Amino acid sequence: MRLDKFLSHHGVGSRKDVKALVKKKVITVNGNTVTKADMKLNPETDTVMVQDEVIHFEPYVYIMLNKPAGVVSSTQDKDRTVIDIVSGFEHYDLHPVGRLDKDTEGLLILTNDGQFTHDVLSPKKHVNKTYFAKIDGIVSDETVKQFQHGVTLDDGYHTMPGLLTIMNVNSAEQTSEVELIIQEGKFHQVKRMFEAVGMKVTYLKRIKMGNLALDATLSTGDYKKLSPEEIKCVRN
């Protein structure tokens, strides 16, 4: 890999910026001062330093975002996207791992690791996605049983089983609060599953992916890099 590409990829600056740093003689590779910005290096074995700071090779990055409502889970859209929220990672080609509806909040992972995304989203991998939802309607034990067997959506698709837990029921207001665990991610799936049993989702928030829970310290719209341990939790 070219040095200027490596450094721009890791947020040091543009290729023009790297050339300027080379002229200042503040970049070294394996202890030797760099004289050409386009020199070739092995990012996995060579030690690159800029102004005495080691630039660690990081081919992939994983970001946890507490997605706010009103933001689109896409890389490009006429409306504000989740990519627009995250700053400081512009040199990575980030994409969301799955989608949350525009009005849905909560845990969303952004990465440039396509294999990771495939592993998390494939129903065959059985990665749980856990949601908290407020429901217009009374969720009963019968509803729980229906979800255990999967429900048939409006297009005829029969979902995989969902683990539905009743958190609270307000009989006077005819509303419920629930937690739902599913392993699929069909379009508007959670909302359509409740519509299939005659109810409506009025609030939806993803709180967990695999064994990775949404960081309670992240306010809506905040984000952080995931540690290697946290990344492993996503795959259960």
PDB file of C-alpha atoms in Angstrom:
ATOM      1  CA  MET A   1       0.000   0.000   0.000  1.00  0.00           C
ATOM      2  CA  ARG A   2       1.190   3.535  -0.728  1.00  0.00           C
ATOM      3  CA  LEU A   3       2.157   5.561   2.326  1.00  0.00           C
ATOM      4  CA  ASP A   4      -0.055   8.527   1.425  1.00  0.00           C
ATOM      5  CA  LYS A   5      -3.054   6.219   0.950  1.00  0.00           C
ATOM      6  CA  PHE A   6      -2.355   4.480   4.256  1.00  0.00           C
ATOM      7  CA  LEU A   7      -2.130   7.751   6.177  1.00  0.00           C
ATOM      8  CA  SER A   8      -5.177   9.324   4.540  1.00  0.00           C
ATOM      9  CA  HIS A   9      -7.128   6.129   5.259  1.00  0.00           C
ATOM     10  CA  HIS A  10      -6.222   6.486   8.933  1.00  0.00           C
ATOM     11  CA  GLY A  11      -7.287  10.103   9.143  1.00  0.00           C
ATOM     12  CA  VAL A  12      -3.889  11.811   9.131  1.00  0.00           C
ATOM     13  CA  GLY A  13      -4.908  14.036   6.246  1.00  0.00           C
ATOM     14  CA  SER A  14      -5.298  14.213   2.489  1.00  0.00           C
ATOM     15  CA  ARG A  15      -2.537  13.066   0.160  1.00  0.00           C
ATOM     16  CA  LYS A  16      -1.591  16.710  -0.204  1.00  0.00           C
ATOM     17  CA  ASP A  17      -1.304  16.968   3.579  1.00  0.00           C
ATOM     18  CA  VAL A  18       0.902  13.873   3.656  1.00  0.00           C
ATOM     19  CA  LYS A  19       3.252  15.402   1.080  1.00  0.00           C
ATOM     20  CA  ALA A  20       3.574  18.473   3.292  1.00  0.00           C
ATOM     21  CA  LEU A  21       4.410  16.300   6.294  1.00  0.00           C
ATOM     22  CA  VAL A  22       7.026  14.440   4.250  1.00  0.00           C
ATOM     23  CA  LYS A  23       8.688  17.766   3.386  1.00  0.00           C
ATOM     24  CA  LYS A  24       8.789  18.561   7.102  1.00  0.00           C
ATOM     25  CA  LYS A  25      10.554  15.226   7.655  1.00  0.00           C
ATOM     26  CA  VAL A  26       8.184  14.196  10.448  1.00  0.00           C
ATOM     27  CA  ILE A  27       7.160  10.808   9.015  1.00  0.00           C
ATOM     28  CA  THR A  28       9.207   7.657   9.572  1.00  0.00           C
ATOM     29  CA  VAL A  29       8.766   4.049   8.485  1.00  0.00           C
ATOM     30  CA  ASN A  30      10.639   1.502  10.588  1.00  0.00           C
ATOM     31  CA  GLY A  31      12.703   4.362  12.025  1.00  0.00           C
ATOM     32  CA  ASN A  32      13.765   5.775   8.657  1.00  0.00           C
ATOM     33  CA  THR A  33      12.698   9.267   7.629  1.00  0.00           C
ATOM     34  CA  VAL A  34      10.365   9.188   4.648  1.00  0.00           C
ATOM     35  CA  THR A  35      11.346  11.170   1.538  1.00  0.00           C
ATOM     36  CA  LYS A  36       8.548  10.108  -0.822  1.00  0.00           C
ATOM     37  CA  ALA A  37       4.833  10.246  -0.026  1.00  0.00           C
ATOM     38  CA  ASP A  38       4.063   7.474  -2.515  1.00  0.00           C
ATOM     39  CA  MET A  39       6.547   4.955  -1.088  1.00  0.00           C
ATOM     40  CA  LYS A  40       5.221   1.396  -0.747  1.00  0.00           C
ATOM     41  CA  LEU A  41       4.833  -0.264   2.658  1.00  0.00           C
ATOM     42  CA  ASN A  42       3.329  -3.297   4.306  1.00  0.00           C
ATOM     43  CA  PRO A  43       0.789  -1.862   6.774  1.00  0.00           C
ATOM     44  CA  GLU A  44       0.637  -5.128   8.722  1.00  0.00           C
ATOM     45  CA  THR A  45       4.370  -5.340   9.445  1.00  0.00           C
ATOM     46  CA  ASP A  46       5.901  -1.865   8.972  1.00  0.00           C
ATOM     47  CA  THR A  47       5.897   0.694  11.793  1.00  0.00           C
ATOM     48  CA  VAL A  48       4.689   4.104  10.625  1.00  0.00           C
ATOM     49  CA  MET A  49       5.131   7.163  12.819  1.00  0.00           C
ATOM     50  CA  VAL A  50       3.967  10.738  12.303  1.00  0.00           C
ATOM     51  CA  GLN A  51       5.513  13.326  14.601  1.00  0.00           C
ATOM     52  CA  ASP A  52       6.644  10.512  16.923  1.00  0.00           C
ATOM     53  CA  GLU A  53       3.160   8.991  17.117  1.00  0.00           C
ATOM     54  CA  VAL A  54       2.643   5.435  15.876  1.00  0.00           C
ATOM     55  CA  ILE A  55      -0.176   5.099  13.343  1.00  0.00           C
ATOM     56  CA  HIS A  56      -1.710   1.695  14.031  1.00  0.00           C
ATOM     57  CA  PHE A  57      -2.999  -0.286  11.091  1.00  0.00           C
ATOM     58  CA  GLU A  58      -6.788  -0.493  11.357  1.00  0.00           C
ATOM     59  CA  PRO A  59      -8.390  -1.934   8.202  1.00  0.00           C
ATOM     60  CA  TYR A  60     -11.854  -2.156   9.743  1.00  0.00           C
ATOM     61  CA  VAL A  61     -13.752   0.012  12.173  1.00  0.00           C
ATOM     62  CA  TYR A  62     -16.971  -0.684  14.081  1.00  0.00           C
ATOM     63  CA  ILE A  63     -19.110   2.126  15.495  1.00  0.00           C
ATOM     64  CA  MET A  64     -22.049   1.851  17.896  1.00  0.00           C
ATOM     65  CA  LEU A  65     -24.608   4.589  17.288  1.00  0.00           C
ATOM     66  CA  ASN A  66     -27.638   5.355  19.425  1.00  0.00           C
ATOM     67  CA  LYS A  67     -29.758   6.247  16.423  1.00  0.00           C
ATOM     68  CA  PRO A  68     -32.273   9.064  16.891  1.00  0.00           C
ATOM     69  CA  ALA A  69     -35.694   9.122  15.269  1.00  0.00           C
ATOM     70  CA  GLY A  70     -35.954  11.087  12.023  1.00  0.00           C
ATOM     71  CA  VAL A  71     -32.655   9.844  10.601  1.00  0.00           C
ATOM     72  CA  VAL A  72     -32.410   7.403   7.695  1.00  0.00           C
ATOM     73  CA  SER A  73     -30.342   4.196   8.000  1.00  0.00           C
ATOM     74  CA  SER A  74     -28.570   4.663   4.688  1.00  0.00           C
ATOM     75  CA  THR A  75     -25.304   5.928   3.257  1.00  0.00           C
ATOM     76  CA  GLN A  76     -27.025   8.475   0.999  1.00  0.00           C
ATOM     77  CA  ASP A  77     -30.497   9.978   1.013  1.00  0.00           C
ATOM     78  CA  LYS A  78     -32.268  13.292   0.495  1.00  0.00           C
ATOM     79  CA  ASP A  79     -32.897  13.274   4.260  1.00  0.00           C
ATOM     80  CA  ARG A  80     -30.243  13.204   6.987  1.00  0.00           C
ATOM     81  CA  THR A  81     -28.569   9.803   7.261  1.00  0.00           C
ATOM     82  CA  VAL A  82     -26.792   7.933  10.035  1.00  0.00           C
ATOM     83  CA  ILE A  83     -23.521   8.492   8.151  1.00  0.00           C
ATOM     84  CA  ASP A  84     -24.059  12.254   8.459  1.00  0.00           C
ATOM     85  CA  ILE A  85     -24.159  11.924  12.253  1.00  0.00           C
ATOM     86  CA  VAL A  86     -20.790  10.216  12.660  1.00  0.00           C
ATOM     87  CA  SER A  87     -17.760  12.475  12.232  1.00  0.00           C
ATOM     88  CA  GLY A  88     -14.064  11.644  12.328  1.00  0.00           C
ATOM     89  CA  PHE A  89     -14.427   8.490  10.236  1.00  0.00           C
ATOM     90  CA  GLU A  90     -14.919  10.033   6.807  1.00  0.00           C
ATOM     91  CA  HIS A  91     -11.866   8.179   5.486  1.00  0.00           C
ATOM     92  CA  TYR A  92     -13.680   4.878   6.028  1.00  0.00           C
ATOM     93  CA  ASP A  93     -16.426   3.771   3.661  1.00  0.00           C
ATOM     94  CA  LEU A  94     -18.942   3.133   6.436  1.00  0.00           C
ATOM     95  CA  HIS A  95     -22.333   1.516   6.010  1.00  0.00           C
ATOM     96  CA  PRO A  96     -25.048   0.575   8.519  1.00  0.00           C
ATOM     97  CA  VAL A  97     -25.306  -3.059   9.579  1.00  0.00           C
ATOM     98  CA  GLY A  98     -28.943  -3.525   8.689  1.00  0.00           C
ATOM     99  CA  ARG A  99     -31.552  -0.796   8.907  1.00  0.00           C
ATOM    100  CA  LEU A 100     -33.727   0.822  11.495  1.00  0.00           C
ATOM    101  CA  ASP A 101     -36.865   2.587  10.286  1.00  0.00           C
ATOM    102  CA  LYS A 102     -36.662   6.363  10.116  1.00  0.00           C
ATOM    103  CA  ASP A 103     -38.810   6.732  13.234  1.00  0.00           C
ATOM    104  CA  THR A 104     -37.061   3.914  15.135  1.00  0.00           C
ATOM    105  CA  GLU A 105     -34.359   4.621  17.709  1.00  0.00           C
ATOM    106  CA  GLY A 106     -31.548   2.677  19.310  1.00  0.00           C
ATOM    107  CA  LEU A 107     -28.602   0.440  18.592  1.00  0.00           C
ATOM    108  CA  LEU A 108     -27.163   0.611  15.087  1.00  0.00           C
ATOM    109  CA  ILE A 109     -23.681  -0.522  14.106  1.00  0.00           C
ATOM    110  CA  LEU A 110     -21.722   1.205  11.345  1.00  0.00           C
ATOM    111  CA  THR A 111     -18.721  -0.505   9.776  1.00  0.00           C
ATOM    112  CA  ASN A 112     -16.702  -0.973   6.595  1.00  0.00           C
ATOM    113  CA  ASP A 113     -16.455  -4.744   7.163  1.00  0.00           C
ATOM    114  CA  GLY A 114     -18.762  -6.408   4.662  1.00  0.00           C
ATOM    115  CA  GLN A 115     -18.223  -9.940   5.980  1.00  0.00           C
ATOM    116  CA  PHE A 116     -19.161  -8.830   9.495  1.00  0.00           C
ATOM    117  CA  THR A 117     -22.355  -7.289   8.138  1.00  0.00           C
ATOM    118  CA  HIS A 118     -23.243 -10.490   6.299  1.00  0.00           C
ATOM    119  CA  ASP A 119     -22.625 -12.623   9.379  1.00  0.00           C
ATOM    120  CA  VAL A 120     -24.806 -10.413  11.575  1.00  0.00           C
ATOM    121  CA  LEU A 121     -27.712 -10.048   9.157  1.00  0.00           C
ATOM    122  CA  SER A 122     -27.976 -13.587   7.770  1.00  0.00           C
ATOM    123  CA  PRO A 123     -30.866 -15.456   9.455  1.00  0.00           C
ATOM    124  CA  LYS A 124     -28.743 -18.596   9.106  1.00  0.00           C
ATOM    125  CA  LYS A 125     -26.279 -17.124  11.612  1.00  0.00           C
ATOM    126  CA  HIS A 126     -29.060 -16.789  14.250  1.00  0.00           C
ATOM    127  CA  VAL A 127     -27.943 -13.427  15.632  1.00  0.00           C
ATOM    128  CA  ASN A 128     -30.638 -12.071  17.944  1.00  0.00           C
ATOM    129  CA  LYS A 129     -31.966  -8.535  17.528  1.00  0.00           C
ATOM    130  CA  THR A 130     -33.739  -7.297  20.654  1.00  0.00           C
ATOM    131  CA  TYR A 131     -36.300  -4.483  20.618  1.00  0.00           C
ATOM    132  CA  PHE A 132     -38.293  -2.541  23.180  1.00  0.00           C
ATOM    133  CA  ALA A 133     -41.691  -1.477  21.870  1.00  0.00           C
ATOM    134  CA  LYS A 134     -44.788   0.385  22.979  1.00  0.00           C
ATOM    135  CA  ILE A 135     -47.951  -1.121  21.562  1.00  0.00           C
ATOM    136  CA  ASP A 136     -51.413   0.233  20.926  1.00  0.00           C
ATOM    137  CA  GLY A 137     -53.328  -2.839  22.089  1.00  0.00           C
ATOM    138  CA  ILE A 138     -53.297  -5.462  24.828  1.00  0.00           C
ATOM    139  CA  VAL A 139     -50.499  -7.983  24.364  1.00  0.00           C
ATOM    140  CA  SER A 140     -51.576 -11.250  25.988  1.00  0.00           C
ATOM    141  CA  ASP A 141     -50.143 -14.701  26.607  1.00  0.00           C
ATOM    142  CA  GLU A 142     -51.933 -15.749  23.436  1.00  0.00           C
ATOM    143  CA  THR A 143     -49.978 -13.103  21.506  1.00  0.00           C
ATOM    144  CA  VAL A 144     -46.778 -14.494  22.982  1.00  0.00           C
ATOM    145  CA  LYS A 145     -47.704 -17.965  21.713  1.00  0.00           C
ATOM    146  CA  GLN A 146     -48.503 -16.598  18.251  1.00  0.00           C
ATOM    147  CA  PHE A 147     -45.063 -15.000  18.020  1.00  0.00           C
ATOM    148  CA  GLN A 148     -43.406 -18.230  19.207  1.00  0.00           C
ATOM    149  CA  HIS A 149     -44.754 -19.937  16.094  1.00  0.00           C
ATOM    150  CA  GLY A 150     -44.058 -17.004  13.790  1.00  0.00           C
ATOM    151  CA  VAL A 151     -46.750 -14.845  12.221  1.00  0.00           C
ATOM    152  CA  THR A 152     -47.842 -14.342   8.632  1.00  0.00           C
ATOM    153  CA  LEU A 153     -47.165 -10.850   7.322  1.00  0.00           C
ATOM    154  CA  ASP A 154     -49.298  -8.855   4.901  1.00  0.00           C
ATOM    155  CA  ASP A 155     -47.359 -10.176   1.911  1.00  0.00           C
ATOM    156  CA  GLY A 156     -47.864 -13.800   2.916  1.00  0.00           C
ATOM    157  CA  TYR A 157     -44.374 -14.289   4.364  1.00  0.00           C
ATOM    158  CA  HIS A 158     -44.345 -16.379   7.550  1.00  0.00           C
ATOM    159  CA  THR A 159     -41.694 -15.123   9.956  1.00  0.00           C
ATOM    160  CA  MET A 160     -39.261 -17.133  12.007  1.00  0.00           C
ATOM    161  CA  PRO A 161     -40.265 -17.515  15.673  1.00  0.00           C
ATOM    162  CA  GLY A 162     -40.010 -14.412  17.849  1.00  0.00           C
ATOM    163  CA  LEU A 163     -39.513 -14.365  21.612  1.00  0.00           C
ATOM    164  CA  LEU A 164     -42.043 -11.878  22.973  1.00  0.00           C
ATOM    165  CA  THR A 165     -41.949 -10.773  26.615  1.00  0.00           C
ATOM    166  CA  ILE A 166     -44.690  -8.644  28.161  1.00  0.00           C
ATOM    167  CA  MET A 167     -43.160  -5.837  30.233  1.00  0.00           C
ATOM    168  CA  ASN A 168     -46.261  -3.871  31.155  1.00  0.00           C
ATOM    169  CA  VAL A 169     -49.967  -3.690  30.279  1.00  0.00           C
ATOM    170  CA  ASN A 170     -52.210  -0.681  30.835  1.00  0.00           C
ATOM    171  CA  SER A 171     -55.768  -1.980  30.640  1.00  0.00           C
ATOM    172  CA  ALA A 172     -57.307   1.473  31.045  1.00  0.00           C
ATOM    173  CA  GLU A 173     -55.401   2.936  28.080  1.00  0.00           C
ATOM    174  CA  GLN A 174     -55.358  -0.351  26.135  1.00  0.00           C
ATOM    175  CA  THR A 175     -51.582  -0.194  25.651  1.00  0.00           C
ATOM    176  CA  SER A 176     -48.662  -2.517  26.300  1.00  0.00           C
ATOM    177  CA  GLU A 177     -44.890  -2.401  26.617  1.00  0.00           C
ATOM    178  CA  VAL A 178     -42.944  -5.400  25.364  1.00  0.00           C
ATOM    179  CA  GLU A 179     -39.536  -6.776  24.508  1.00  0.00           C
ATOM    180  CA  LEU A 180     -39.175  -8.748  21.290  1.00  0.00           C
ATOM    181  CA  ILE A 181     -36.248 -10.867  20.090  1.00  0.00           C
ATOM    182  CA  ILE A 182     -36.093 -11.824  16.403  1.00  0.00           C
ATOM    183  CA  GLN A 183     -33.360 -13.087  14.089  1.00  0.00           C
ATOM    184  CA  GLU A 184     -34.603 -11.596  10.834  1.00  0.00           C
ATOM    185  CA  GLY A 185     -34.706  -8.057   9.504  1.00  0.00           C
ATOM    186  CA  LYS A 186     -37.486  -7.874   6.952  1.00  0.00           C
ATOM    187  CA  PHE A 187     -38.778  -4.447   5.914  1.00  0.00           C
ATOM    188  CA  HIS A 188     -40.685  -2.919   8.879  1.00  0.00           C
ATOM    189  CA  GLN A 189     -40.742  -6.412  10.367  1.00  0.00           C
ATOM    190  CA  VAL A 190     -41.532  -5.640  14.008  1.00  0.00           C
ATOM    191  CA  LYS A 191     -44.332  -3.256  13.055  1.00  0.00           C
ATOM    192  CA  ARG A 192     -45.769  -5.710  10.535  1.00  0.00           C
ATOM    193  CA  MET A 193     -45.641  -8.586  13.010  1.00  0.00           C
ATOM    194  CA  PHE A 194     -47.854  -6.659  15.413  1.00  0.00           C
ATOM    195  CA  GLU A 195     -50.103  -5.508  12.603  1.00  0.00           C
ATOM    196  CA  ALA A 196     -50.560  -9.192  11.763  1.00  0.00           C
ATOM    197  CA  VAL A 197     -52.141  -9.737  15.188  1.00  0.00           C
ATOM    198  CA  GLY A 198     -54.245  -6.562  15.054  1.00  0.00           C
ATOM    199  CA  MET A 199     -52.008  -4.182  16.990  1.00  0.00           C
ATOM    200  CA  LYS A 200     -49.888  -1.116  16.243  1.00  0.00           C
ATOM    201  CA  VAL A 201     -46.353  -0.208  17.295  1.00  0.00           C
ATOM    202  CA  THR A 202     -46.259   3.384  18.560  1.00  0.00           C
ATOM    203  CA  TYR A 203     -42.603   3.445  19.683  1.00  0.00           C
ATOM    204  CA  LEU A 204     -39.700   1.189  18.755  1.00  0.00           C
ATOM    205  CA  LYS A 205     -36.110   1.024  19.964  1.00  0.00           C
ATOM    206  CA  ARG A 206     -33.466  -1.616  19.319  1.00  0.00           C
ATOM    207  CA  ILE A 207     -31.635  -2.301  22.567  1.00  0.00           C
ATOM    208  CA  LYS A 208     -29.416  -5.259  21.735  1.00  0.00           C
ATOM    209  CA  MET A 209     -27.691  -7.120  18.887  1.00  0.00           C
ATOM    210  CA  GLY A 210     -26.439 -10.580  19.791  1.00  0.00           C
ATOM    211  CA  ASN A 211     -25.097 -10.139  23.314  1.00  0.00           C
ATOM    212  CA  LEU A 212     -24.117  -6.516  22.719  1.00  0.00           C
ATOM    213  CA  ALA A 213     -26.429  -4.128  24.553  1.00  0.00           C
ATOM    214  CA  LEU A 214     -26.837  -0.460  23.693  1.00  0.00           C
ATOM    215  CA  ASP A 215     -24.378   1.480  25.870  1.00  0.00           C
ATOM    216  CA  ALA A 216     -26.461   3.237  28.534  1.00  0.00           C
ATOM    217  CA  THR A 217     -24.004   6.153  28.553  1.00  0.00           C
ATOM    218  CA  LEU A 218     -24.763   7.000  24.914  1.00  0.00           C
ATOM    219  CA  SER A 219     -27.407   9.680  24.590  1.00  0.00           C
ATOM    220  CA  THR A 220     -29.580   9.695  21.476  1.00  0.00           C
ATOM    221  CA  GLY A 221     -27.350  10.635  18.543  1.00  0.00           C
ATOM    222  CA  ASP A 222     -24.114   9.738  20.343  1.00  0.00           C
ATOM    223  CA  TYR A 223     -21.693   7.055  19.163  1.00  0.00           C
ATOM    224  CA  LYS A 224     -18.474   5.256  20.074  1.00  0.00           C
ATOM    225  CA  LYS A 225     -15.958   2.798  18.630  1.00  0.00           C
ATOM    226  CA  LEU A 226     -16.491  -0.799  19.638  1.00  0.00           C
ATOM    227  CA  SER A 227     -13.715  -2.779  21.301  1.00  0.00           C
ATOM    228  CA  PRO A 228     -12.689  -6.214  19.966  1.00  0.00           C
ATOM    229  CA  GLU A 229     -14.525  -7.805  22.901  1.00  0.00           C
ATOM    230  CA  GLU A 230     -17.710  -5.892  22.118  1.00  0.00           C
ATOM    231  CA  ILE A 231     -17.492  -6.853  18.443  1.00  0.00           C
ATOM    232  CA  LYS A 232     -17.348 -10.535  19.418  1.00  0.00           C
ATOM    233  CA  CYS A 233     -20.521 -10.077  21.498  1.00  0.00           C
ATOM    234  CA  VAL A 234     -22.509  -9.153  18.388  1.00  0.00           C
ATOM    235  CA  ARG A 235     -22.051 -12.623  16.946  1.00  0.00           C
ATOM    236  CA  ASN A 236     -23.453 -14.062  20.196  1.00  0.00           C
TER     237      ASN A 236
END
